Amino acid sequence: MSTGKNTKGYETPNHPYQGERIAEESDLLSRYGLKSKEEFWRAQSELRSMRREARRLLGEAQGDVDVAQEAGAEFVARLRRIGILGDNDDISAVLSLDVTDLLERRLQTVAYRQGFASSTQQARQFIVHGHITVDGARVTRPSVKVDVSDEGAIAFDETSPLADDLHPERAESQEGN
């Protein structure tokens, strides 16, 4: 008998078929190269928990943004480090975040935006196959949130055939930029 907590890390939509929601999700899935709607729902759930924490902090401070900012200093610092909040944003900015703000900080998206791959799907494949490193460490999970300070440390693994500038896949991704 297992004693561990066995819960999903995301919530599915309440209504199974809503054409507009499904079309919007499918657009974001293709734009960000997500494997399944589960990944999208995980990002939505993560955003939901961030908003919940911001609302809790603001509620405890009775709407006083400065007091809430002080109480949630670590929370805000983490969001700034990941790049979800800007340096000048306060805790109330968390409430206006969109799911795309989280999706933009995934390693898969950052690697694509930096020109390591010609598409988000190719970036995902390079990461899963172990061709991409962050700060010298091989990362094989495309959903990892990349800190702003680590953006410049993303590179091809030196043991990877893709580390060669003349590799055919590298040539294709360089033409697209």
PDB file of N, CA, C and O in Angstrom, residues 134-173:
ATOM      1  N   VAL A 134      22.093  23.684 -19.761  1.00  0.00           N
ATOM      2  CA  VAL A 134      21.887  24.979 -19.117  1.00  0.00           C
ATOM      3  C   VAL A 134      22.963  25.103 -18.050  1.00  0.00           C
ATOM      4  O   VAL A 134      23.022  24.296 -17.127  1.00  0.00           O
ATOM      5  N   ASP A 135      23.819  26.079 -18.211  1.00  0.00           N
ATOM      6  CA  ASP A 135      24.915  26.309 -17.265  1.00  0.00           C
ATOM      7  C   ASP A 135      25.787  25.050 -17.122  1.00  0.00           C
ATOM      8  O   ASP A 135      26.214  24.694 -16.033  1.00  0.00           O
ATOM      9  N   GLY A 136      26.019  24.364 -18.248  1.00  0.00           N
ATOM     10  CA  GLY A 136      26.886  23.193 -18.265  1.00  0.00           C
ATOM     11  C   GLY A 136      26.212  21.889 -17.886  1.00  0.00           C
ATOM     12  O   GLY A 136      26.802  20.825 -18.026  1.00  0.00           O
ATOM     13  N   ALA A 137      24.976  21.942 -17.384  1.00  0.00           N
ATOM     14  CA  ALA A 137      24.270  20.716 -16.975  1.00  0.00           C
ATOM     15  C   ALA A 137      23.246  20.326 -18.032  1.00  0.00           C
ATOM     16  O   ALA A 137      22.445  21.163 -18.459  1.00  0.00           O
ATOM     17  N   ARG A 138      23.276  19.062 -18.441  1.00  0.00           N
ATOM     18  CA  ARG A 138      22.322  18.577 -19.438  1.00  0.00           C
ATOM     19  C   ARG A 138      20.922  18.565 -18.831  1.00  0.00           C
ATOM     20  O   ARG A 138      20.715  18.072 -17.736  1.00  0.00           O
ATOM     21  N   VAL A 139      19.976  19.145 -19.551  1.00  0.00           N
ATOM     22  CA  VAL A 139      18.588  19.179 -19.110  1.00  0.00           C
ATOM     23  C   VAL A 139      17.756  18.460 -20.158  1.00  0.00           C
ATOM     24  O   VAL A 139      17.859  18.759 -21.345  1.00  0.00           O
ATOM     25  N   THR A 140      16.934  17.504 -19.714  1.00  0.00           N
ATOM     26  CA  THR A 140      16.134  16.734 -20.667  1.00  0.00           C
ATOM     27  C   THR A 140      14.640  16.957 -20.469  1.00  0.00           C
ATOM     28  O   THR A 140      13.832  16.202 -20.996  1.00  0.00           O
ATOM     29  N   ARG A 141      14.267  17.982 -19.710  1.00  0.00           N
ATOM     30  CA  ARG A 141      12.847  18.300 -19.505  1.00  0.00           C
ATOM     31  C   ARG A 141      12.536  19.652 -20.141  1.00  0.00           C
ATOM     32  O   ARG A 141      13.005  20.687 -19.663  1.00  0.00           O
ATOM     33  N   PRO A 142      11.729  19.673 -21.200  1.00  0.00           N
ATOM     34  CA  PRO A 142      11.424  20.927 -21.894  1.00  0.00           C
ATOM     35  C   PRO A 142      10.634  21.914 -21.049  1.00  0.00           C
ATOM     36  O   PRO A 142      10.624  23.093 -21.332  1.00  0.00           O
ATOM     37  N   SER A 143       9.989  21.435 -19.974  1.00  0.00           N
ATOM     38  CA  SER A 143       9.127  22.301 -19.178  1.00  0.00           C
ATOM     39  C   SER A 143       9.873  23.064 -18.088  1.00  0.00           C
ATOM     40  O   SER A 143       9.259  23.859 -17.374  1.00  0.00           O
ATOM     41  N   VAL A 144      11.187  22.858 -17.951  1.00  0.00           N
ATOM     42  CA  VAL A 144      11.954  23.536 -16.911  1.00  0.00           C
ATOM     43  C   VAL A 144      11.878  25.048 -17.128  1.00  0.00           C
ATOM     44  O   VAL A 144      12.051  25.538 -18.246  1.00  0.00           O
ATOM     45  N   LYS A 145      11.617  25.780 -16.047  1.00  0.00           N
ATOM     46  CA  LYS A 145      11.595  27.249 -16.127  1.00  0.00           C
ATOM     47  C   LYS A 145      13.040  27.749 -16.087  1.00  0.00           C
ATOM     48  O   LYS A 145      13.807  27.355 -15.212  1.00  0.00           O
ATOM     49  N   VAL A 146      13.396  28.607 -17.020  1.00  0.00           N
ATOM     50  CA  VAL A 146      14.758  29.106 -17.126  1.00  0.00           C
ATOM     51  C   VAL A 146      14.860  30.448 -16.406  1.00  0.00           C
ATOM     52  O   VAL A 146      14.086  31.370 -16.690  1.00  0.00           O
ATOM     53  N   ASP A 147      15.790  30.547 -15.475  1.00  0.00           N
ATOM     54  CA  ASP A 147      16.042  31.817 -14.796  1.00  0.00           C
ATOM     55  C   ASP A 147      16.591  32.814 -15.807  1.00  0.00           C
ATOM     56  O   ASP A 147      17.303  32.436 -16.753  1.00  0.00           O
ATOM     57  N   VAL A 148      16.308  34.080 -15.589  1.00  0.00           N
ATOM     58  CA  VAL A 148      16.808  35.135 -16.477  1.00  0.00           C
ATOM     59  C   VAL A 148      18.342  35.105 -16.503  1.00  0.00           C
ATOM     60  O   VAL A 148      18.962  35.270 -17.553  1.00  0.00           O
ATOM     61  N   SER A 149      18.954  34.835 -15.344  1.00  0.00           N
ATOM     62  CA  SER A 149      20.421  34.813 -15.269  1.00  0.00           C
ATOM     63  C   SER A 149      21.026  33.638 -16.043  1.00  0.00           C
ATOM     64  O   SER A 149      22.195  33.688 -16.420  1.00  0.00           O
ATOM     65  N   ASP A 150      20.246  32.583 -16.279  1.00  0.00           N
ATOM     66  CA  ASP A 150      20.752  31.406 -16.989  1.00  0.00           C
ATOM     67  C   ASP A 150      20.491  31.437 -18.488  1.00  0.00           C
ATOM     68  O   ASP A 150      20.915  30.542 -19.204  1.00  0.00           O
ATOM     69  N   GLU A 151      19.789  32.461 -18.981  1.00  0.00           N
ATOM     70  CA  GLU A 151      19.460  32.507 -20.408  1.00  0.00           C
ATOM     71  C   GLU A 151      20.701  32.466 -21.286  1.00  0.00           C
ATOM     72  O   GLU A 151      20.721  31.798 -22.305  1.00  0.00           O
ATOM     73  N   GLY A 152      21.742  33.174 -20.884  1.00  0.00           N
ATOM     74  CA  GLY A 152      22.973  33.201 -21.671  1.00  0.00           C
ATOM     75  C   GLY A 152      23.778  31.918 -21.546  1.00  0.00           C
ATOM     76  O   GLY A 152      24.725  31.697 -22.307  1.00  0.00           O
ATOM     77  N   ALA A 153      23.438  31.068 -20.582  1.00  0.00           N
ATOM     78  CA  ALA A 153      24.193  29.842 -20.329  1.00  0.00           C
ATOM     79  C   ALA A 153      23.603  28.636 -21.058  1.00  0.00           C
ATOM     80  O   ALA A 153      24.051  27.513 -20.856  1.00  0.00           O
ATOM     81  N   ILE A 154      22.602  28.859 -21.912  1.00  0.00           N
ATOM     82  CA  ILE A 154      22.021  27.756 -22.684  1.00  0.00           C
ATOM     83  C   ILE A 154      22.924  27.495 -23.889  1.00  0.00           C
ATOM     84  O   ILE A 154      23.296  28.424 -24.604  1.00  0.00           O
ATOM     85  N   ALA A 155      23.279  26.234 -24.078  1.00  0.00           N
ATOM     86  CA  ALA A 155      24.180  25.883 -25.178  1.00  0.00           C
ATOM     87  C   ALA A 155      23.938  24.436 -25.585  1.00  0.00           C
ATOM     88  O   ALA A 155      23.224  23.705 -24.912  1.00  0.00           O
ATOM     89  N   PHE A 156      24.565  24.047 -26.703  1.00  0.00           N
ATOM     90  CA  PHE A 156      24.537  22.641 -27.086  1.00  0.00           C
ATOM     91  C   PHE A 156      25.574  21.906 -26.248  1.00  0.00           C
ATOM     92  O   PHE A 156      26.649  22.444 -25.961  1.00  0.00           O
ATOM     93  N   ASP A 157      25.282  20.674 -25.870  1.00  0.00           N
ATOM     94  CA  ASP A 157      26.224  19.835 -25.139  1.00  0.00           C
ATOM     95  C   ASP A 157      27.438  19.606 -26.033  1.00  0.00           C
ATOM     96  O   ASP A 157      27.286  19.302 -27.215  1.00  0.00           O
ATOM     97  N   GLU A 158      28.651  19.742 -25.452  1.00  0.00           N
ATOM     98  CA  GLU A 158      29.846  19.613 -26.313  1.00  0.00           C
ATOM     99  C   GLU A 158      30.014  18.213 -26.873  1.00  0.00           C
ATOM    100  O   GLU A 158      30.681  18.034 -27.885  1.00  0.00           O
ATOM    101  N   THR A 159      29.407  17.190 -26.249  1.00  0.00           N
ATOM    102  CA  THR A 159      29.493  15.823 -26.782  1.00  0.00           C
ATOM    103  C   THR A 159      28.430  15.570 -27.847  1.00  0.00           C
ATOM    104  O   THR A 159      28.451  14.527 -28.496  1.00  0.00           O
ATOM    105  N   SER A 160      27.522  16.505 -28.041  1.00  0.00           N
ATOM    106  CA  SER A 160      26.447  16.341 -29.014  1.00  0.00           C
ATOM    107  C   SER A 160      26.948  16.625 -30.428  1.00  0.00           C
ATOM    108  O   SER A 160      27.748  17.539 -30.635  1.00  0.00           O
ATOM    109  N   PRO A 161      26.457  15.856 -31.402  1.00  0.00           N
ATOM    110  CA  PRO A 161      26.823  16.172 -32.789  1.00  0.00           C
ATOM    111  C   PRO A 161      26.321  17.564 -33.203  1.00  0.00           C
ATOM    112  O   PRO A 161      26.878  18.185 -34.103  1.00  0.00           O
ATOM    113  N   LEU A 162      25.299  18.067 -32.527  1.00  0.00           N
ATOM    114  CA  LEU A 162      24.764  19.393 -32.860  1.00  0.00           C
ATOM    115  C   LEU A 162      25.684  20.524 -32.422  1.00  0.00           C
ATOM    116  O   LEU A 162      25.481  21.676 -32.808  1.00  0.00           O
ATOM    117  N   ALA A 163      26.702  20.226 -31.617  1.00  0.00           N
ATOM    118  CA  ALA A 163      27.645  21.254 -31.185  1.00  0.00           C
ATOM    119  C   ALA A 163      28.470  21.764 -32.372  1.00  0.00           C
ATOM    120  O   ALA A 163      29.007  22.873 -32.332  1.00  0.00           O
ATOM    121  N   ASP A 164      28.549  20.971 -33.439  1.00  0.00           N
ATOM    122  CA  ASP A 164      29.270  21.362 -34.652  1.00  0.00           C
ATOM    123  C   ASP A 164      28.415  22.358 -35.443  1.00  0.00           C
ATOM    124  O   ASP A 164      27.278  22.058 -35.802  1.00  0.00           O
ATOM    125  N   ASP A 165      28.959  23.544 -35.719  1.00  0.00           N
ATOM    126  CA  ASP A 165      28.219  24.580 -36.459  1.00  0.00           C
ATOM    127  C   ASP A 165      27.790  24.114 -37.845  1.00  0.00           C
ATOM    128  O   ASP A 165      26.854  24.658 -38.417  1.00  0.00           O
ATOM    129  N   LEU A 166      28.459  23.136 -38.407  1.00  0.00           N
ATOM    130  CA  LEU A 166      28.160  22.677 -39.763  1.00  0.00           C
ATOM    131  C   LEU A 166      27.133  21.548 -39.791  1.00  0.00           C
ATOM    132  O   LEU A 166      26.830  21.027 -40.861  1.00  0.00           O
ATOM    133  N   HIS A 167      26.622  21.147 -38.640  1.00  0.00           N
ATOM    134  CA  HIS A 167      25.607  20.091 -38.599  1.00  0.00           C
ATOM    135  C   HIS A 167      24.394  20.540 -39.425  1.00  0.00           C
ATOM    136  O   HIS A 167      23.971  21.689 -39.345  1.00  0.00           O
ATOM    137  N   PRO A 168      23.810  19.653 -40.254  1.00  0.00           N
ATOM    138  CA  PRO A 168      22.707  20.048 -41.138  1.00  0.00           C
ATOM    139  C   PRO A 168      21.522  20.676 -40.401  1.00  0.00           C
ATOM    140  O   PRO A 168      20.928  21.642 -40.890  1.00  0.00           O
ATOM    141  N   GLU A 169      21.148  20.174 -39.231  1.00  0.00           N
ATOM    142  CA  GLU A 169      20.030  20.740 -38.482  1.00  0.00           C
ATOM    143  C   GLU A 169      20.363  22.147 -37.974  1.00  0.00           C
ATOM    144  O   GLU A 169      19.500  22.998 -37.893  1.00  0.00           O
ATOM    145  N   ARG A 170      21.622  22.374 -37.630  1.00  0.00           N
ATOM    146  CA  ARG A 170      22.056  23.705 -37.175  1.00  0.00           C
ATOM    147  C   ARG A 170      21.939  24.704 -38.313  1.00  0.00           C
ATOM    148  O   ARG A 170      21.505  25.828 -38.142  1.00  0.00           O
ATOM    149  N   ALA A 171      22.328  24.276 -39.517  1.00  0.00           N
ATOM    150  CA  ALA A 171      22.277  25.164 -40.681  1.00  0.00           C
ATOM    151  C   ALA A 171      20.845  25.596 -40.943  1.00  0.00           C
ATOM    152  O   ALA A 171      20.585  26.773 -41.224  1.00  0.00           O
ATOM    153  N   GLU A 172      19.896  24.668 -40.812  1.00  0.00           N
ATOM    154  CA  GLU A 172      18.477  24.992 -41.040  1.00  0.00           C
ATOM    155  C   GLU A 172      17.980  25.992 -40.019  1.00  0.00           C
ATOM    156  O   GLU A 172      17.288  26.937 -40.347  1.00  0.00           O
ATOM    157  N   SER A 173      18.337  25.785 -38.753  1.00  0.00           N
ATOM    158  CA  SER A 173      17.813  26.682 -37.704  1.00  0.00           C
ATOM    159  C   SER A 173      18.439  28.066 -37.824  1.00  0.00           C
ATOM    160  O   SER A 173      17.826  29.059 -37.466  1.00  0.00           O
TER     161      SER A 173
END
